[in-house]
Amino acid sequence: MLAPLTSAQSSQTPVITFAPEQCCLSINQFHLAYAGKPALRDLTLDVPRHRVTAFIGPSGCGKSTLLRAINRLHDLNESVSHRGYIALEGQDIHAPQMNVTELRRRVGMVFQTPNPFPMSIYENVAFGLRLQRRLPKRKRDDIIEWALTSAALWDEVKDRLHRSAWQLSGGQQQRLVIARTLAVQPDVLLLDEPASALDPISTLKIEELIRNLKSQLTLVLVTHNMQQAARVSDYTAFLQNGELVEFGLTDQVFTNPRLQRTENYITGRMT
Amino acid sequence: MTSPRLPRVYLPLRQLQDRIATGLITAGGIGVLLAILAIGVFLAWETLPLLALGDTFALSKLSPLAWGTLKAAIAAMLFATPIALGAAIYSALFMSARLRSRLKPALELMEAVPGVVVGFIAGLVLAPWVERHLASTLLLIVWLPFSAILAGALWHLAAARLRRRLPHSWAGLWLIPWLVCMVAVALWLAPWLEHHLLGGDLRRLLDQQYGMDYATRNALIVGIAMGFAVIPSIYALAEDALADIPPTLMEGAQALGASRWQALWKVALPTAGPGIFSAVMIGAGRAVGETMIVLMASGNTALFSASPFEGLRSLSAAIAIELPEASPGGLTYHLLILAALSLFLFTFLVNTLAEVVRQRLRRRYHRLGGRP
Amino acid sequence: MKPLSEQSKRRVNWLNDGLWPWLCAACVALSLLMLAALLTLLATRGLGHFWPATLEEVTLTSGDIVIGQPVRETPLPLNAGMERLYFTGNRDINGANWRWIAVDDISAQTTPNDLIRLERTPWGDFIGRLVAVESDGQRLTGQAAWDYITTALAQPASQQGSSDLLLITADGHALRQPLSNVSHFQAPNAMSWGQKVTAWGQNVWRFLSEGPRAANTGGGVWPAIFGTVLMVILMSVIVTPFGVLAAIYLNEIAHQNRLTHLVRIGVRNLAGVPSIVYGVFGLGVFVYGIGGSIDNWFFSDELPSPTFGTGGLLWASLTLALLTLPVVIVATEEGLARIPDAQREGAVALGATRLEMLTRVVLPMATPAMLTGVILAVARAAGEVAPLMLVGVAKLAPQMPLDGEFPYLHLERKFMHLGYHLFDTAFHGEDVQAAIPLVYATALLLVLIVLVLNLTAIFLRHYLRRQRGNEC
Ligand SMILES: Nc1ncnc2c1ncn2[C@@H]1O[C@H](COP(=O)(O)OP(=O)(O)O)[C@@H](O)[C@H]1O
Ligand SMILES: [Mg+2]
């Protein structure tokens, strides 16, 4: 009953658009395949600057794949092929003059499971800084304190900066990873289900952190938790089977979805 | 709170470093791999001059050595395979986990004992002893399995309290003193048996009745010494194969009412069969190539004889003794390199076969839902 | 009928199901027993040799008197009682160091305190009694003589002056022995327990720190220890960077396809190729090929006597490096494969280049694995003898490969090696009987070195696994 309706509507997906100067990331006709098997199909959407944009969708729909594409992490995997266009602040990220190392500094990424390096807390945050030009220690300490404060972790770890990062709890580790990313001052922060492995209290802390951070940078949040998307994001995109189904203001997508498919997914999961 | 300003990054140098390092690692890596490849190429190249001479000549020179190698390897495998597989079965299926985690490093240490030390003990201690106590040695070979069964029978008859104190899962440890006692009993009995059943000296009997010569350093000694050296490698691989059998399989079989014996024969051995096969192959590869033990324990006489009491000379020992004296480019030199090439090819093929079989097995376990 | 068949079935079951696991258990017990027996034998014989053994003075029924150290007893043929082997020393007088004596022929057996044992440079040990010491015309006897010898031997050889010992053997043969030829003086029967322990320690130390004497029947193995260690160090200096490089290439840089897979299997299998084959390669390529060319180009005035065109330290190290390359590659690769990709992606996502990711995150995490590989390689190389026989080991190296002479490290020199020293002493020695205790000690030393290295590797690997457990 629904099938013809959906396929008929897929050519005219309800997608909110933004003026170019409001756009931080813009994805255009992006297509990606793992060893010939498509994971993203002709995706087109804009991510607004200094807002939180949530990607939701059933698992395997390509959310992580999309985030990794924005960071060009797929360069490490030879079996991935892609076409189409992703632009960061108007520059094509796949353009030859685009420096992938610099791109990855500008686009921070936080993974589903916290992955602090086996070093001290201090060294974890200093990692990205040390890659850049040498800084005087004072200056570096300032940046580290700022990054840990922004990640709401400073008060918890300021007495044990030189202890191993692996001794922190899962939630602290995830915030440490966020601090580590913030320290290199990215323009965009991509969060791939950052709270899915955490307890409820840590989850709340991360959510609050996300809300606070949007004054400084653009955030993209992947989550399978509908309430979380509703709580923290300004815009929500719903993906299915590697396709964009619906993209709009979070309130509108959750309370008044344009498409039956979206509503099914949201209500099906929420009840 | 506003962010402190981060100075401009300096990228080109970092990227240049990255390019150069990647290039160097690639060059180095490929270079190392080519150097390894060069071994085969060199050996093949140096045997080419022999082609001009025809193969009958080389065959007649090398065949006693090849026979010696084969004889030594067979002797070692006859000694090592049952012990190693028995130990593997016991430690994979019955042993307590604590003892097992200690046993594996212990046997790893056994593998590490240098060949030259084993060869010294075999050639200068074991060989003269066996020569003087041939009957005791042969008796021991029969007596030890029997004494193990005796221990089992006594254990089944023993009181439950004793059985709890000496559980079967720790038998690998507490059987050691028992075996020591049994060895002592056998050594005490052997001269008496030799005297009464064989009417005197076994060696003289062998010589007079069957015309068998006895050399101090012989295939029996090589078998025991080299068996000692290959037990750990066979054990380690076979144990891995058996221990990785998905537990559901064995439990399933026993739940269907199979005895442990049936579960072993019908389930464990067929499933782990390829792994055990590859373990034995790798053991055989080691036995064929081992040099110092054969050199020191075999007497180094190039004979065509199947008697376990006569000496032998293996390819590897011949290389070790003769190659330093052979003039480069001479006939002996090329012949010995042909010997090395055959050792190389044999072990390489055997190991590749074993590795392929092992990987198959790992995939099969994966499908059956065991550990990856 | 029925209960009987039930019962017989049970019995068969009991036999099948109850007894064969015992055979398997006995296999484990037997393996451990063999290992324990080997180690015990080496330890007792190897360490026992250094204990100052009691000397016996034996009077035979024929009236002869023999002084010596009892070694072992064996039964005589035809049940004619036992026969005992004595180490009597005095090869210059008796023509032999050993004497078999039938136990039945012994009429009296004592252990007088004044029996002494001397170690001398020509002729080996002297066993007998001290009569007097003649030093610069003075004649000392009794306690004064003993004190004089003890102080004189403690001084360096150049300051000992010229003095002679007047000695007498068991059968009354008198002997004048210059003190300068004596390296050790002992009266074991007069020693207290504490003195014996000290003497034992000194003997062990002399074994470790001195060169071989008297055709390997005395002295120590210091040059062999030194040669082994130097060769192994050189080898690890060569094998570590190349092995790690190859592993990084295979695991981090090469495309993971069929070819890489085949190469990996190939490398793994090279670990099973007999060591003698590597020796042949080393001889043909390094010694005759490269070494010969070097001689032609740089040392042509010394030809036909070869400089690099013969076995030497460099070629031996290179050969063993090639031999242990697979060990290092495999261990490092395992370490690298065990590092979760999340760590690599975390570094890359922060803007690190591949080099930075490797040097700052991946390699530090893989260090214990690399170390394990190198230690295993060193353990293997330390015990390996067969390839060395082809590429540069020597029975007795006249010069150490490392000395004060420019260029200090002489890569072309032959060197001594513990394993080969053991083989040579045990199988090609002049008086194997006398050398056997030292062979035991050498074997024990070699086994200890190899076992300690292996244990270190085992513990490292254990630590690695535990660390990995924490991380999950
Ligand atoms: N490395 C990979 N190789 C091959 N296929 C992959 C890989 N990663 C993801 N996929 C496939 O791509 C699709 C999208 O995966 P992913 O982006 O991880 O989904 P999500 O994050 O939305 O759950 C899935 O069908 C998955 O099987
Ligand atoms: Mg995902």
PDB file of N, CA, C and O in Angstrom, chain C residues 130-172:
ATOM      1  N   LEU C 130     102.468 -31.533  48.844  1.00  0.00           N
ATOM      2  CA  LEU C 130     103.453 -30.455  48.792  1.00  0.00           C
ATOM      3  C   LEU C 130     104.549 -30.750  49.805  1.00  0.00           C
ATOM      4  O   LEU C 130     104.252 -31.021  50.973  1.00  0.00           O
ATOM      5  N   VAL C 131     105.804 -30.725  49.352  1.00  0.00           N
ATOM      6  CA  VAL C 131     106.896 -30.960  50.294  1.00  0.00           C
ATOM      7  C   VAL C 131     107.424 -29.634  50.804  1.00  0.00           C
ATOM      8  O   VAL C 131     107.485 -29.403  52.002  1.00  0.00           O
ATOM      9  N   ALA C 132     107.774 -28.744  49.879  1.00  0.00           N
ATOM     10  CA  ALA C 132     108.352 -27.460  50.298  1.00  0.00           C
ATOM     11  C   ALA C 132     108.255 -26.471  49.153  1.00  0.00           C
ATOM     12  O   ALA C 132     107.905 -26.832  48.029  1.00  0.00           O
ATOM     13  N   VAL C 133     108.543 -25.205  49.465  1.00  0.00           N
ATOM     14  CA  VAL C 133     108.619 -24.178  48.434  1.00  0.00           C
ATOM     15  C   VAL C 133     110.018 -23.603  48.458  1.00  0.00           C
ATOM     16  O   VAL C 133     110.555 -23.310  49.522  1.00  0.00           O
ATOM     17  N   GLU C 134     110.655 -23.501  47.299  1.00  0.00           N
ATOM     18  CA  GLU C 134     111.960 -22.867  47.222  1.00  0.00           C
ATOM     19  C   GLU C 134     111.803 -21.531  46.544  1.00  0.00           C
ATOM     20  O   GLU C 134     111.433 -21.465  45.375  1.00  0.00           O
ATOM     21  N   SER C 135     112.090 -20.473  47.326  1.00  0.00           N
ATOM     22  CA  SER C 135     111.925 -19.144  46.756  1.00  0.00           C
ATOM     23  C   SER C 135     113.191 -18.352  46.964  1.00  0.00           C
ATOM     24  O   SER C 135     113.581 -18.099  48.102  1.00  0.00           O
ATOM     25  N   ASP C 136     113.904 -17.980  45.904  1.00  0.00           N
ATOM     26  CA  ASP C 136     115.152 -17.214  45.954  1.00  0.00           C
ATOM     27  C   ASP C 136     116.136 -17.825  46.948  1.00  0.00           C
ATOM     28  O   ASP C 136     116.677 -17.146  47.816  1.00  0.00           O
ATOM     29  N   GLY C 137     116.317 -19.105  46.837  1.00  0.00           N
ATOM     30  CA  GLY C 137     117.262 -19.784  47.721  1.00  0.00           C
ATOM     31  C   GLY C 137     116.702 -20.176  49.062  1.00  0.00           C
ATOM     32  O   GLY C 137     117.205 -21.049  49.734  1.00  0.00           O
ATOM     33  N   GLN C 138     115.574 -19.558  49.497  1.00  0.00           N
ATOM     34  CA  GLN C 138     114.967 -19.919  50.786  1.00  0.00           C
ATOM     35  C   GLN C 138     114.136 -21.181  50.631  1.00  0.00           C
ATOM     36  O   GLN C 138     113.573 -21.424  49.577  1.00  0.00           O
ATOM     37  N   ARG C 139     114.043 -21.947  51.679  1.00  0.00           N
ATOM     38  CA  ARG C 139     113.216 -23.136  51.610  1.00  0.00           C
ATOM     39  C   ARG C 139     112.147 -23.043  52.684  1.00  0.00           C
ATOM     40  O   ARG C 139     112.436 -22.931  53.871  1.00  0.00           O
ATOM     41  N   LEU C 140     110.912 -23.035  52.274  1.00  0.00           N
ATOM     42  CA  LEU C 140     109.796 -22.936  53.225  1.00  0.00           C
ATOM     43  C   LEU C 140     109.076 -24.259  53.292  1.00  0.00           C
ATOM     44  O   LEU C 140     108.871 -24.918  52.269  1.00  0.00           O
ATOM     45  N   THR C 141     108.675 -24.652  54.489  1.00  0.00           N
ATOM     46  CA  THR C 141     107.885 -25.879  54.609  1.00  0.00           C
ATOM     47  C   THR C 141     106.674 -25.598  55.486  1.00  0.00           C
ATOM     48  O   THR C 141     106.549 -24.539  56.095  1.00  0.00           O
ATOM     49  N   GLY C 142     105.817 -26.590  55.561  1.00  0.00           N
ATOM     50  CA  GLY C 142     104.671 -26.506  56.464  1.00  0.00           C
ATOM     51  C   GLY C 142     103.763 -25.337  56.139  1.00  0.00           C
ATOM     52  O   GLY C 142     103.584 -24.959  54.982  1.00  0.00           O
ATOM     53  N   GLN C 143     103.230 -24.716  57.199  1.00  0.00           N
ATOM     54  CA  GLN C 143     102.264 -23.642  57.043  1.00  0.00           C
ATOM     55  C   GLN C 143     102.842 -22.464  56.269  1.00  0.00           C
ATOM     56  O   GLN C 143     102.168 -21.847  55.457  1.00  0.00           O
ATOM     57  N   ALA C 144     104.122 -22.189  56.483  1.00  0.00           N
ATOM     58  CA  ALA C 144     104.754 -21.051  55.806  1.00  0.00           C
ATOM     59  C   ALA C 144     104.677 -21.232  54.300  1.00  0.00           C
ATOM     60  O   ALA C 144     104.413 -20.282  53.551  1.00  0.00           O
ATOM     61  N   ALA C 145     104.891 -22.457  53.833  1.00  0.00           N
ATOM     62  CA  ALA C 145     104.839 -22.735  52.405  1.00  0.00           C
ATOM     63  C   ALA C 145     103.444 -22.459  51.869  1.00  0.00           C
ATOM     64  O   ALA C 145     103.269 -21.835  50.823  1.00  0.00           O
ATOM     65  N   TRP C 146     102.452 -22.913  52.597  1.00  0.00           N
ATOM     66  CA  TRP C 146     101.064 -22.707  52.157  1.00  0.00           C
ATOM     67  C   TRP C 146     100.745 -21.228  52.055  1.00  0.00           C
ATOM     68  O   TRP C 146     100.176 -20.774  51.062  1.00  0.00           O
ATOM     69  N   ASP C 147     101.138 -20.487  53.109  1.00  0.00           N
ATOM     70  CA  ASP C 147     100.862 -19.052  53.110  1.00  0.00           C
ATOM     71  C   ASP C 147     101.553 -18.378  51.934  1.00  0.00           C
ATOM     72  O   ASP C 147     100.984 -17.522  51.262  1.00  0.00           O
ATOM     73  N   TYR C 148     102.800 -18.811  51.701  1.00  0.00           N
ATOM     74  CA  TYR C 148     103.555 -18.191  50.620  1.00  0.00           C
ATOM     75  C   TYR C 148     102.829 -18.388  49.292  1.00  0.00           C
ATOM     76  O   TYR C 148     102.643 -17.452  48.521  1.00  0.00           O
ATOM     77  N   ILE C 149     102.373 -19.604  49.050  1.00  0.00           N
ATOM     78  CA  ILE C 149     101.710 -19.890  47.767  1.00  0.00           C
ATOM     79  C   ILE C 149     100.424 -19.076  47.632  1.00  0.00           C
ATOM     80  O   ILE C 149     100.136 -18.488  46.586  1.00  0.00           O
ATOM     81  N   THR C 150      99.665 -19.025  48.719  1.00  0.00           N
ATOM     82  CA  THR C 150      98.396 -18.302  48.648  1.00  0.00           C
ATOM     83  C   THR C 150      98.619 -16.843  48.312  1.00  0.00           C
ATOM     84  O   THR C 150      97.941 -16.294  47.436  1.00  0.00           O
ATOM     85  N   THR C 151      99.590 -16.198  48.980  1.00  0.00           N
ATOM     86  CA  THR C 151      99.830 -14.774  48.682  1.00  0.00           C
ATOM     87  C   THR C 151     100.400 -14.617  47.284  1.00  0.00           C
ATOM     88  O   THR C 151     100.027 -13.688  46.554  1.00  0.00           O
ATOM     89  N   ALA C 152     101.308 -15.519  46.895  1.00  0.00           N
ATOM     90  CA  ALA C 152     101.944 -15.371  45.580  1.00  0.00           C
ATOM     91  C   ALA C 152     100.911 -15.499  44.463  1.00  0.00           C
ATOM     92  O   ALA C 152     100.942 -14.747  43.488  1.00  0.00           O
ATOM     93  N   LEU C 153      99.981 -16.449  44.617  1.00  0.00           N
ATOM     94  CA  LEU C 153      99.010 -16.662  43.537  1.00  0.00           C
ATOM     95  C   LEU C 153      98.000 -15.520  43.449  1.00  0.00           C
ATOM     96  O   LEU C 153      97.382 -15.311  42.403  1.00  0.00           O
ATOM     97  N   ALA C 154      97.832 -14.789  44.576  1.00  0.00           N
ATOM     98  CA  ALA C 154      96.877 -13.684  44.551  1.00  0.00           C
ATOM     99  C   ALA C 154      97.423 -12.512  43.748  1.00  0.00           C
ATOM    100  O   ALA C 154      96.667 -11.663  43.288  1.00  0.00           O
ATOM    101  N   GLN C 155      98.783 -12.462  43.601  1.00  0.00           N
ATOM    102  CA  GLN C 155      99.383 -11.351  42.868  1.00  0.00           C
ATOM    103  C   GLN C 155      99.389 -11.640  41.374  1.00  0.00           C
ATOM    104  O   GLN C 155      99.333 -12.782  40.951  1.00  0.00           O
ATOM    105  N   PRO C 156      99.490 -10.555  40.568  1.00  0.00           N
ATOM    106  CA  PRO C 156      99.593 -10.780  39.127  1.00  0.00           C
ATOM    107  C   PRO C 156     100.862 -11.538  38.781  1.00  0.00           C
ATOM    108  O   PRO C 156     101.866 -11.467  39.512  1.00  0.00           O
ATOM    109  N   ALA C 157     100.856 -12.266  37.715  1.00  0.00           N
ATOM    110  CA  ALA C 157     101.931 -13.197  37.374  1.00  0.00           C
ATOM    111  C   ALA C 157     103.298 -12.527  37.315  1.00  0.00           C
ATOM    112  O   ALA C 157     104.305 -13.126  37.682  1.00  0.00           O
ATOM    113  N   SER C 158     103.344 -11.253  36.905  1.00  0.00           N
ATOM    114  CA  SER C 158     104.638 -10.599  36.717  1.00  0.00           C
ATOM    115  C   SER C 158     105.365 -10.377  38.037  1.00  0.00           C
ATOM    116  O   SER C 158     106.581 -10.303  38.073  1.00  0.00           O
ATOM    117  N   GLN C 159     104.632 -10.255  39.150  1.00  0.00           N
ATOM    118  CA  GLN C 159     105.274  -9.940  40.422  1.00  0.00           C
ATOM    119  C   GLN C 159     105.567 -11.162  41.278  1.00  0.00           C
ATOM    120  O   GLN C 159     105.948 -11.037  42.420  1.00  0.00           O
ATOM    121  N   GLN C 160     105.332 -12.350  40.710  1.00  0.00           N
ATOM    122  CA  GLN C 160     105.446 -13.532  41.561  1.00  0.00           C
ATOM    123  C   GLN C 160     106.886 -13.899  41.861  1.00  0.00           C
ATOM    124  O   GLN C 160     107.161 -14.630  42.807  1.00  0.00           O
ATOM    125  N   GLY C 161     107.809 -13.404  41.062  1.00  0.00           N
ATOM    126  CA  GLY C 161     109.185 -13.797  41.273  1.00  0.00           C
ATOM    127  C   GLY C 161     109.390 -15.238  40.836  1.00  0.00           C
ATOM    128  O   GLY C 161     108.465 -15.899  40.366  1.00  0.00           O
ATOM    129  N   SER C 162     110.584 -15.733  40.974  1.00  0.00           N
ATOM    130  CA  SER C 162     110.802 -17.108  40.535  1.00  0.00           C
ATOM    131  C   SER C 162     110.886 -17.995  41.766  1.00  0.00           C
ATOM    132  O   SER C 162     111.777 -17.858  42.586  1.00  0.00           O
ATOM    133  N   SER C 163     109.922 -18.873  41.904  1.00  0.00           N
ATOM    134  CA  SER C 163     109.990 -19.827  43.002  1.00  0.00           C
ATOM    135  C   SER C 163     109.497 -21.160  42.478  1.00  0.00           C
ATOM    136  O   SER C 163     108.740 -21.224  41.521  1.00  0.00           O
ATOM    137  N   ASP C 164     109.960 -22.200  43.112  1.00  0.00           N
ATOM    138  CA  ASP C 164     109.589 -23.545  42.675  1.00  0.00           C
ATOM    139  C   ASP C 164     108.855 -24.265  43.789  1.00  0.00           C
ATOM    140  O   ASP C 164     109.159 -24.085  44.963  1.00  0.00           O
ATOM    141  N   LEU C 165     107.908 -25.093  43.385  1.00  0.00           N
ATOM    142  CA  LEU C 165     107.252 -25.960  44.364  1.00  0.00           C
ATOM    143  C   LEU C 165     107.922 -27.329  44.284  1.00  0.00           C
ATOM    144  O   LEU C 165     108.133 -27.854  43.196  1.00  0.00           O
ATOM    145  N   LEU C 166     108.213 -27.902  45.433  1.00  0.00           N
ATOM    146  CA  LEU C 166     108.716 -29.271  45.452  1.00  0.00           C
ATOM    147  C   LEU C 166     107.546 -30.170  45.802  1.00  0.00           C
ATOM    148  O   LEU C 166     106.939 -30.037  46.867  1.00  0.00           O
ATOM    149  N   LEU C 167     107.217 -31.063  44.878  1.00  0.00           N
ATOM    150  CA  LEU C 167     106.003 -31.857  45.037  1.00  0.00           C
ATOM    151  C   LEU C 167     106.357 -33.320  45.058  1.00  0.00           C
ATOM    152  O   LEU C 167     107.418 -33.735  44.593  1.00  0.00           O
ATOM    153  N   ILE C 168     105.447 -34.114  45.559  1.00  0.00           N
ATOM    154  CA  ILE C 168     105.671 -35.557  45.540  1.00  0.00           C
ATOM    155  C   ILE C 168     104.342 -36.231  45.205  1.00  0.00           C
ATOM    156  O   ILE C 168     103.291 -35.829  45.683  1.00  0.00           O
ATOM    157  N   THR C 169     104.406 -37.208  44.336  1.00  0.00           N
ATOM    158  CA  THR C 169     103.165 -37.898  43.945  1.00  0.00           C
ATOM    159  C   THR C 169     102.907 -39.063  44.881  1.00  0.00           C
ATOM    160  O   THR C 169     103.704 -39.345  45.783  1.00  0.00           O
ATOM    161  N   ALA C 170     101.814 -39.769  44.618  1.00  0.00           N
ATOM    162  CA  ALA C 170     101.405 -40.862  45.494  1.00  0.00           C
ATOM    163  C   ALA C 170     102.459 -41.955  45.537  1.00  0.00           C
ATOM    164  O   ALA C 170     102.768 -42.494  46.597  1.00  0.00           O
ATOM    165  N   ASP C 171     103.045 -42.260  44.381  1.00  0.00           N
ATOM    166  CA  ASP C 171     104.022 -43.345  44.366  1.00  0.00           C
ATOM    167  C   ASP C 171     105.436 -42.857  44.629  1.00  0.00           C
ATOM    168  O   ASP C 171     106.401 -43.513  44.267  1.00  0.00           O
ATOM    169  N   GLY C 172     105.564 -41.670  45.244  1.00  0.00           N
ATOM    170  CA  GLY C 172     106.864 -41.219  45.689  1.00  0.00           C
ATOM    171  C   GLY C 172     107.683 -40.521  44.638  1.00  0.00           C
ATOM    172  O   GLY C 172     108.861 -40.226  44.831  1.00  0.00           O
TER     173      GLY C 172
END
